[in-house]
mmCIF file of C-alpha atoms in Angstrom:
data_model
loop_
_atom_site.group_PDB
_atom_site.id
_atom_site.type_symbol
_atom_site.label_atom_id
_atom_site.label_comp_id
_atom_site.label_asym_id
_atom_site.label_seq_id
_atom_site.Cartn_x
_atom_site.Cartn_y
_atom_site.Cartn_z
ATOM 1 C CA UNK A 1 177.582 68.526 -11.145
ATOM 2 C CA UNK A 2 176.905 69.664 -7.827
ATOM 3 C CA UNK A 3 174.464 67.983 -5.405
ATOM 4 C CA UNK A 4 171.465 70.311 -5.921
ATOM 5 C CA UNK A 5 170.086 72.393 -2.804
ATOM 6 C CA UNK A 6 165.611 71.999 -2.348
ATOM 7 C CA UNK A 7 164.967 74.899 0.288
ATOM 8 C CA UNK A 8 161.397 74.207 1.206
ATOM 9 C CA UNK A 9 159.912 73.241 4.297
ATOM 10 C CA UNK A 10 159.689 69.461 4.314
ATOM 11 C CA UNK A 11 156.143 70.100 6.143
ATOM 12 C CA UNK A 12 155.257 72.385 3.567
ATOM 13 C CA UNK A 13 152.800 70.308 0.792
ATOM 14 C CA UNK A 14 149.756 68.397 1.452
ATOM 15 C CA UNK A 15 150.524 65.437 -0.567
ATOM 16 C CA UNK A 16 152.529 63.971 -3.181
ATOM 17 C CA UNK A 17 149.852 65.970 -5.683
ATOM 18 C CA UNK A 18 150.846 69.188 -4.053
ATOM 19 C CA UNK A 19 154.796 68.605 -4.459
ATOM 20 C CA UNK A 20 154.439 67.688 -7.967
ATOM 21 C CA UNK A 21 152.752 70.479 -8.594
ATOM 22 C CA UNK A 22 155.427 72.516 -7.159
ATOM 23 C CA UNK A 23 158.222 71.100 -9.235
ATOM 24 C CA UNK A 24 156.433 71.397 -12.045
ATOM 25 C CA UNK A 25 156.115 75.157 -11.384
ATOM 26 C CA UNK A 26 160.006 75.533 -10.331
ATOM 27 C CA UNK A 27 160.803 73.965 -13.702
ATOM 28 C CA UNK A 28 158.931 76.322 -15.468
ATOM 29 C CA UNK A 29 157.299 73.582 -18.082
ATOM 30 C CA UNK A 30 153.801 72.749 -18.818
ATOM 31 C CA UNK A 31 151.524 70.776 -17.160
ATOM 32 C CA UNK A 32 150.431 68.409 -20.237
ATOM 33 C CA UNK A 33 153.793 68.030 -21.498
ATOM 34 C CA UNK A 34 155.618 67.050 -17.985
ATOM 35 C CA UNK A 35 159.322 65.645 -18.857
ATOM 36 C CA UNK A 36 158.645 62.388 -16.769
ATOM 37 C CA UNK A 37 162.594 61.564 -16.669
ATOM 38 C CA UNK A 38 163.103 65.536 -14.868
ATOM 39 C CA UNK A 39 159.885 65.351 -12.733
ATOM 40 C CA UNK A 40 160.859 62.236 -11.634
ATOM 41 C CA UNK A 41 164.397 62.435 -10.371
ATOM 42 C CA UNK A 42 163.723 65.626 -8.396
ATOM 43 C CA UNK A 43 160.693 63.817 -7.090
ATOM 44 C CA UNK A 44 163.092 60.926 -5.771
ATOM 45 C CA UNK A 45 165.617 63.194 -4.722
ATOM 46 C CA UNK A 46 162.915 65.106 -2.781
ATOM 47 C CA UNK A 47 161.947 61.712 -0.982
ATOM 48 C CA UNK A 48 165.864 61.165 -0.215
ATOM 49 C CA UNK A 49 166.489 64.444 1.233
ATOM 50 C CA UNK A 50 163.391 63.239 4.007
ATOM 51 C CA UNK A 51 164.818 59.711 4.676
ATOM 52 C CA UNK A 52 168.391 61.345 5.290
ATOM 53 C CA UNK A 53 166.654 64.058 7.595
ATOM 54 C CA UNK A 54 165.176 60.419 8.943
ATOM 55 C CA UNK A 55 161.449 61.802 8.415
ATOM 56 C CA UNK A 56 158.333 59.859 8.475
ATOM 57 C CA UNK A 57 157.034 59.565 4.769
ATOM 58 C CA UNK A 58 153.800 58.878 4.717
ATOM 59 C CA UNK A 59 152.214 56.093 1.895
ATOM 60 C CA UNK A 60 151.390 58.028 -0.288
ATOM 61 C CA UNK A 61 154.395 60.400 -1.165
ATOM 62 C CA UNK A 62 155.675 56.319 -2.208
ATOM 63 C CA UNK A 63 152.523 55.346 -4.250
ATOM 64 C CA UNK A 64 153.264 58.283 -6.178
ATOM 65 C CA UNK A 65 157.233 57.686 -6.359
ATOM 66 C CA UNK A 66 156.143 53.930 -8.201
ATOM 67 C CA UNK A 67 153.807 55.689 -10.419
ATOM 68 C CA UNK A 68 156.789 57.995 -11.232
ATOM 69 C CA UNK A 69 159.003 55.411 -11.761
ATOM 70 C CA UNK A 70 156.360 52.916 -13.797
ATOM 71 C CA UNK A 71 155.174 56.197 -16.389
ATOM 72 C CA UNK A 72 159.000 57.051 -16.597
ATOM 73 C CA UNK A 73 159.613 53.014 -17.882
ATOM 74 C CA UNK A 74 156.681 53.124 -20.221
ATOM 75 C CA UNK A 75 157.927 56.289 -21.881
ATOM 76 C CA UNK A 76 161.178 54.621 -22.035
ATOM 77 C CA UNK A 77 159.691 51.431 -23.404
ATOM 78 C CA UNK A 78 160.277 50.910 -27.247
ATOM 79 C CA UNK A 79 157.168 49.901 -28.569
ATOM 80 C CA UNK A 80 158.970 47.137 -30.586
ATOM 81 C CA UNK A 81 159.598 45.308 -27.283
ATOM 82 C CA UNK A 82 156.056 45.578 -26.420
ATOM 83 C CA UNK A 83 153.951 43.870 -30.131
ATOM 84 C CA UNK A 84 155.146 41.464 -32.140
ATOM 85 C CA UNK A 85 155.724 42.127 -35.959
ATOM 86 C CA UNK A 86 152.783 41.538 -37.248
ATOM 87 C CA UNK A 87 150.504 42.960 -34.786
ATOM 88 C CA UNK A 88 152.622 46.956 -35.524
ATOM 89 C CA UNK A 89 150.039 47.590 -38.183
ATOM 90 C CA UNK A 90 147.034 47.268 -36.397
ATOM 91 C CA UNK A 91 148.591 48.935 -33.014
ATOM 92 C CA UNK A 92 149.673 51.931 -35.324
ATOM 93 C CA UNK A 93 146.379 52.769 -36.299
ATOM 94 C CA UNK A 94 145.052 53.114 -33.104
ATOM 95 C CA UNK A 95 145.085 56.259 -30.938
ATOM 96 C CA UNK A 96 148.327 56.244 -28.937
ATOM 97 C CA UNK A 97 147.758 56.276 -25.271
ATOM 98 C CA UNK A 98 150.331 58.797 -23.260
ATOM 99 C CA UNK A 99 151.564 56.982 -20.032
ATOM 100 C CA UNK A 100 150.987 60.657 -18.638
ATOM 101 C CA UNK A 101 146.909 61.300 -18.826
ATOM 102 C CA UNK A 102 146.239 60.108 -15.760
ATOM 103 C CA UNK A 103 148.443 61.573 -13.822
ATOM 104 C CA UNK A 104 147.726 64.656 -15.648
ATOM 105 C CA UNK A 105 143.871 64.916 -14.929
ATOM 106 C CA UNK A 106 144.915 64.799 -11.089
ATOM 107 C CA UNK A 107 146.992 67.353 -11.180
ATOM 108 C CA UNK A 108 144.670 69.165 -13.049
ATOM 109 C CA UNK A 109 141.752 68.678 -10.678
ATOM 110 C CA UNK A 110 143.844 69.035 -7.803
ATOM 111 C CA UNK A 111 145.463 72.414 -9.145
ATOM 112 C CA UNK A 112 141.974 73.784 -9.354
ATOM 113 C CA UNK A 113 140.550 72.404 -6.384
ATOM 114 C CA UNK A 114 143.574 74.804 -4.581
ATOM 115 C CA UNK A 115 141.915 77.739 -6.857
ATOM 116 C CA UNK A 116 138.739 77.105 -5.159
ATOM 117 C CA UNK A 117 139.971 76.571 -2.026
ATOM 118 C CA UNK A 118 141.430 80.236 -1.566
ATOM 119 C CA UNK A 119 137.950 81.350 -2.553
ATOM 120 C CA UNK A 120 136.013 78.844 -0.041
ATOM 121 C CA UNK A 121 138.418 80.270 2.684
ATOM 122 C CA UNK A 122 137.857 83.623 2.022
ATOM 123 C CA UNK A 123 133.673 83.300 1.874
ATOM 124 C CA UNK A 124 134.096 81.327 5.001
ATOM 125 C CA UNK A 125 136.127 84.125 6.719
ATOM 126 C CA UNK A 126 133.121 86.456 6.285
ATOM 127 C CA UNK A 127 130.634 84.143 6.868
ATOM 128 C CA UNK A 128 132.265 84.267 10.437
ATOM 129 C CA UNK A 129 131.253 87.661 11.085
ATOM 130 C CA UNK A 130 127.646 86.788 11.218
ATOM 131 C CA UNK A 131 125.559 85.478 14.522
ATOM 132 C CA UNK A 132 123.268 82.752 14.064
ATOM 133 C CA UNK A 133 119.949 82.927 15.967
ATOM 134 C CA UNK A 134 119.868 79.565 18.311
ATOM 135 C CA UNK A 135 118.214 77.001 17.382
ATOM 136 C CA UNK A 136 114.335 76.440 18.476
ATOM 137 C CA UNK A 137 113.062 73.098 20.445
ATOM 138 C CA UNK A 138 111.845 71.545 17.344
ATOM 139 C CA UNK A 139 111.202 68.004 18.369
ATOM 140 C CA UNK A 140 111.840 65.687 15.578
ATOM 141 C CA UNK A 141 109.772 62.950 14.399
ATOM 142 C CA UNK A 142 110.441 59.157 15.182
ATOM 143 C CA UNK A 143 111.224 59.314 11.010
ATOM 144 C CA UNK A 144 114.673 61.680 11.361
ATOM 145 C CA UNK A 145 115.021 61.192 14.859
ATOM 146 C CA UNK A 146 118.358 59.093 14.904
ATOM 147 C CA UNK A 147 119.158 60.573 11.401
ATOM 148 C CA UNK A 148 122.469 62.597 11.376
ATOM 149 C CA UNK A 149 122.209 66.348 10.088
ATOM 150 C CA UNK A 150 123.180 67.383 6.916
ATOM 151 C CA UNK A 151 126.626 69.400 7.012
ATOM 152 C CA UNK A 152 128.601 70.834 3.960
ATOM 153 C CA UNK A 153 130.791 68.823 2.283
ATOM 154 C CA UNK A 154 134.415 70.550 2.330
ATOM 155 C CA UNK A 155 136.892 70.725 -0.642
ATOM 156 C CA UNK A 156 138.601 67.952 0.547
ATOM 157 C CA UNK A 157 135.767 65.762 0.666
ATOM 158 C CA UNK A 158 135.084 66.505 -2.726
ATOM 159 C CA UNK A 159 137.780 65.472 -4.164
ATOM 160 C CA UNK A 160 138.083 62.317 -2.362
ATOM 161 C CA UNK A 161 134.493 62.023 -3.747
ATOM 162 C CA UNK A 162 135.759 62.678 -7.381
ATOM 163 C CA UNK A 163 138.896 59.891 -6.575
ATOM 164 C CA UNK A 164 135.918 57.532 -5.965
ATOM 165 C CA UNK A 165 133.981 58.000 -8.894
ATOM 166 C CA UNK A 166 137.137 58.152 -11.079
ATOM 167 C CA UNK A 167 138.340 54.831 -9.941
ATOM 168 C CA UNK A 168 134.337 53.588 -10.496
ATOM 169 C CA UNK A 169 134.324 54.956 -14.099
ATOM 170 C CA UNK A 170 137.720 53.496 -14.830
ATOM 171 C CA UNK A 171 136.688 50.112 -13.889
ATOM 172 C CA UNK A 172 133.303 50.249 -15.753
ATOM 173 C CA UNK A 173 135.161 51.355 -18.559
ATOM 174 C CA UNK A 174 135.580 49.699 -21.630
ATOM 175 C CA UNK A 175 139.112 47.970 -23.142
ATOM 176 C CA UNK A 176 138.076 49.111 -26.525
ATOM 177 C CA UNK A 177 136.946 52.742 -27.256
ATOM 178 C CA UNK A 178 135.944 54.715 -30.511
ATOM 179 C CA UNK A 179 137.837 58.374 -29.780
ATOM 180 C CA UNK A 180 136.179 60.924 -31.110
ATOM 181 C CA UNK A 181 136.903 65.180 -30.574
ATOM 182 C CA UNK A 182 134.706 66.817 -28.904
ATOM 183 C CA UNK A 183 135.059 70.179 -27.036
ATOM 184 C CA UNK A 184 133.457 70.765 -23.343
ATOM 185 C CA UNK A 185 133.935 74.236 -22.002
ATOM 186 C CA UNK A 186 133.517 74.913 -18.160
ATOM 187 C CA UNK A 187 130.593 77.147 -18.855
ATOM 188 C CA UNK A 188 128.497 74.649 -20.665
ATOM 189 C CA UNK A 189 129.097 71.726 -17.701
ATOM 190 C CA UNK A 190 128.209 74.491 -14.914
ATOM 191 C CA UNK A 191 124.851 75.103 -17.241
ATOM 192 C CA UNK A 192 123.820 71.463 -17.438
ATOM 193 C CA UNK A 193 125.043 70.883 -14.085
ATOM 194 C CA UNK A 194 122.427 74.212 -13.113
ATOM 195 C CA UNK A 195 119.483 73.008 -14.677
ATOM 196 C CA UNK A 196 119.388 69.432 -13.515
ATOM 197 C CA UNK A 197 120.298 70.869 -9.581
ATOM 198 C CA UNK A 198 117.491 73.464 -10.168
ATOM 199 C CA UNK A 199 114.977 71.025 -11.690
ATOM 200 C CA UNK A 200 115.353 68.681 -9.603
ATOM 201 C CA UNK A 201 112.596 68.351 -6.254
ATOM 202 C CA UNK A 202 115.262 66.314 -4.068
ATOM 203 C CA UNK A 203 118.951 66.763 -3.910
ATOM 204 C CA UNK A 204 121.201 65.068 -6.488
ATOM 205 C CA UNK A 205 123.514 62.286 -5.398
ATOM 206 C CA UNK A 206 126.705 63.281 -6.470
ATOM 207 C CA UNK A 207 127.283 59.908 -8.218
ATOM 208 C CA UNK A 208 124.058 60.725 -10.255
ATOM 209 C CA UNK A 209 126.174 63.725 -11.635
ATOM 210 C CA UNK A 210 128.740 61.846 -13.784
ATOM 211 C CA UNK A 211 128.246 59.335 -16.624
ATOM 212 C CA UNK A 212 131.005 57.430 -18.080
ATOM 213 C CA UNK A 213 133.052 59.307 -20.804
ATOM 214 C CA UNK A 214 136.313 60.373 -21.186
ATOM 215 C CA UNK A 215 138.896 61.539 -18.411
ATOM 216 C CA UNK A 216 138.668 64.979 -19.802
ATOM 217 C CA UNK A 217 135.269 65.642 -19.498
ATOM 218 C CA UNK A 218 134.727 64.129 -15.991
ATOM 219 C CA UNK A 219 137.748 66.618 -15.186
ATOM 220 C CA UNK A 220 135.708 69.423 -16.692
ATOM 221 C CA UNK A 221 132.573 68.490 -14.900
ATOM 222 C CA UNK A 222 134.012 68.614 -11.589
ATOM 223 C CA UNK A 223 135.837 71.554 -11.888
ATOM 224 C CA UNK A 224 132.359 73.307 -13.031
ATOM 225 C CA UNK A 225 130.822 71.845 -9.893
ATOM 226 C CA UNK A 226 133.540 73.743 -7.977
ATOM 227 C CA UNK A 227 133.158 76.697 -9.709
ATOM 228 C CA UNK A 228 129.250 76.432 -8.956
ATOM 229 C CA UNK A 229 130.355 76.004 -5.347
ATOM 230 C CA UNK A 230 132.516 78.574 -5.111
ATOM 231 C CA UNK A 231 129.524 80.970 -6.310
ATOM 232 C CA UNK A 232 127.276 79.901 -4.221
ATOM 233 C CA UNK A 233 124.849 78.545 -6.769
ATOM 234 C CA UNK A 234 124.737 74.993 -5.356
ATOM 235 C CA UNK A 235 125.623 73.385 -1.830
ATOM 236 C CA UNK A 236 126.742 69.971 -1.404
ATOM 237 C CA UNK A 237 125.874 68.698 1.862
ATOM 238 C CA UNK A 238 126.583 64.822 3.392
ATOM 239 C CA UNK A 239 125.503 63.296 6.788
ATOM 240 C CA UNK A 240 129.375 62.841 8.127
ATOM 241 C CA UNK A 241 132.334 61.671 7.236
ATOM 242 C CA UNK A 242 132.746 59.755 4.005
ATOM 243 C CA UNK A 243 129.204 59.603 3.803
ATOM 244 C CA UNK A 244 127.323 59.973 0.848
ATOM 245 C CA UNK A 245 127.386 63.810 -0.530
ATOM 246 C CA UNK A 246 124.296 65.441 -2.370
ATOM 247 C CA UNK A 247 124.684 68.547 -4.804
ATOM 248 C CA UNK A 248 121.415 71.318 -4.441
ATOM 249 C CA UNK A 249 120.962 74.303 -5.417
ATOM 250 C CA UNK A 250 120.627 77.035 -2.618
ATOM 251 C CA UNK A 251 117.558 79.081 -1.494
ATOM 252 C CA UNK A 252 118.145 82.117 -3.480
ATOM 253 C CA UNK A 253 119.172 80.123 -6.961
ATOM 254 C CA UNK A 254 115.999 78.833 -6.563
ATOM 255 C CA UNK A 255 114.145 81.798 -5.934
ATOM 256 C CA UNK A 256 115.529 83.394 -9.198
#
């Protein structure tokens, strides 16, 4: 078999998400039924090809290699070697777990956080053609005096925000869960996620947005919140860098 030929631009992805994503696409398979073992060794070979070229690789492209490599040895992993005898029963009748899920909710998230993006850029292209007035001597009060101004939280912010709270629901979370089917549809999250912005007199911490529940809905509230975002129905703002961000709804949502 001949050594196979990757002609993309090393430079080319944003992160090990981004690459992933791209394999998956040039393999033509779906994104909740990744073949691990496939994924994987292009992945690695990928990673090669940059150490030959004598490229820096940066952390995380080998964070994500390991995670390759540990989901690949799971799936491998008979379950046999994993319970004893006796316990098979009871381990048979619960839900089984796929190695995959995690990895799977952030690709998902990050596959429609590059949706949104293309729409962010173009709304922010054409907010560029507009002049803003400059600002009048306002002279602020001892209060807000030293406090930082609000600016708008960018994509990428929010889905380092989202990392956070994942990792914060995933500690809080249970070892022992009753799984039950249930069915959340964008639409419905961007509705509830609407009416508490809207009724609310202060902005929303985005933390206050999420309860614990399953990886699937937090996925599906997020990607509402970006869809809400990307229509202009709510803003998030923060006070700088990695600062806390706060979801409200803009002037002329409320005005409805």
């Amino acid at each position: 078999m001949g050594e196979e030929r990757y002609n993309v631009k090393l430079d080319s992805f944003e992160g090990p998400l981004d690459l992933l994503l791209h394999l998956i696409k040039q393999a033509e398979v779906d994104i909740y039924d990744i073949p691990v073992a496939q994924i994987t060794e292009q992945y690695m070979a990928f990673i090669h090809r940059m150490q030959e070229l004598e490229l820096d690789i940066a952390s995380e492209y080998l964070v994500m290699a390991s995670t390759l490599l540990a989901i690949k040895s799971q799936m491998l992993l008979p379950m046999q070697d994993v319970w004893a005898d006796e316990d098979l029963e009871e381990v048979e009748a619960l839900p089984e777990e796929d190695p995959r899920e995690a990895l799977v909710a952030q690709l998902e998230v990050y596959r429609e956080y590059k949706a949104a993006a293309a729409g962010l850029a173009e709304r922010q292209s054409e907010r560029a053609r507009f002049f803003s007035k400059a600002p009048s001597k306002i002279t602020p009060s001892s209060e807000h005096r030293n406090e930082p101004a609000m600016i708008e939280a960018s994509l990428s912010e929010m889905l380092q925000a989202y990392q956070k709270l994942k990792w914060r629901l995933r500690v809080n979370r249970p070892r022992t869960t009753t799984v039950e089917t249930q069915k959340w549809t964008i639409e419905d999250k961007m509705q509830t996620i609407r009416t508490r912005v809207i009724d609310s007199a202060q902005p929303l911490p985005f933390l206050q947005m999420y309860t614990k529940g399953e990886v699937h809905e937090q996925v599906i509230s997020f990607m509402a919140l970006l869809q809400l975002m990307k229509e202009n129905a709510v803003v998030c703002n923060q006070r700088g860098n990695f600062a806390a961000i706060y979801i409200q709804a803009r002037e002329e949502t409320n005005h409805e």
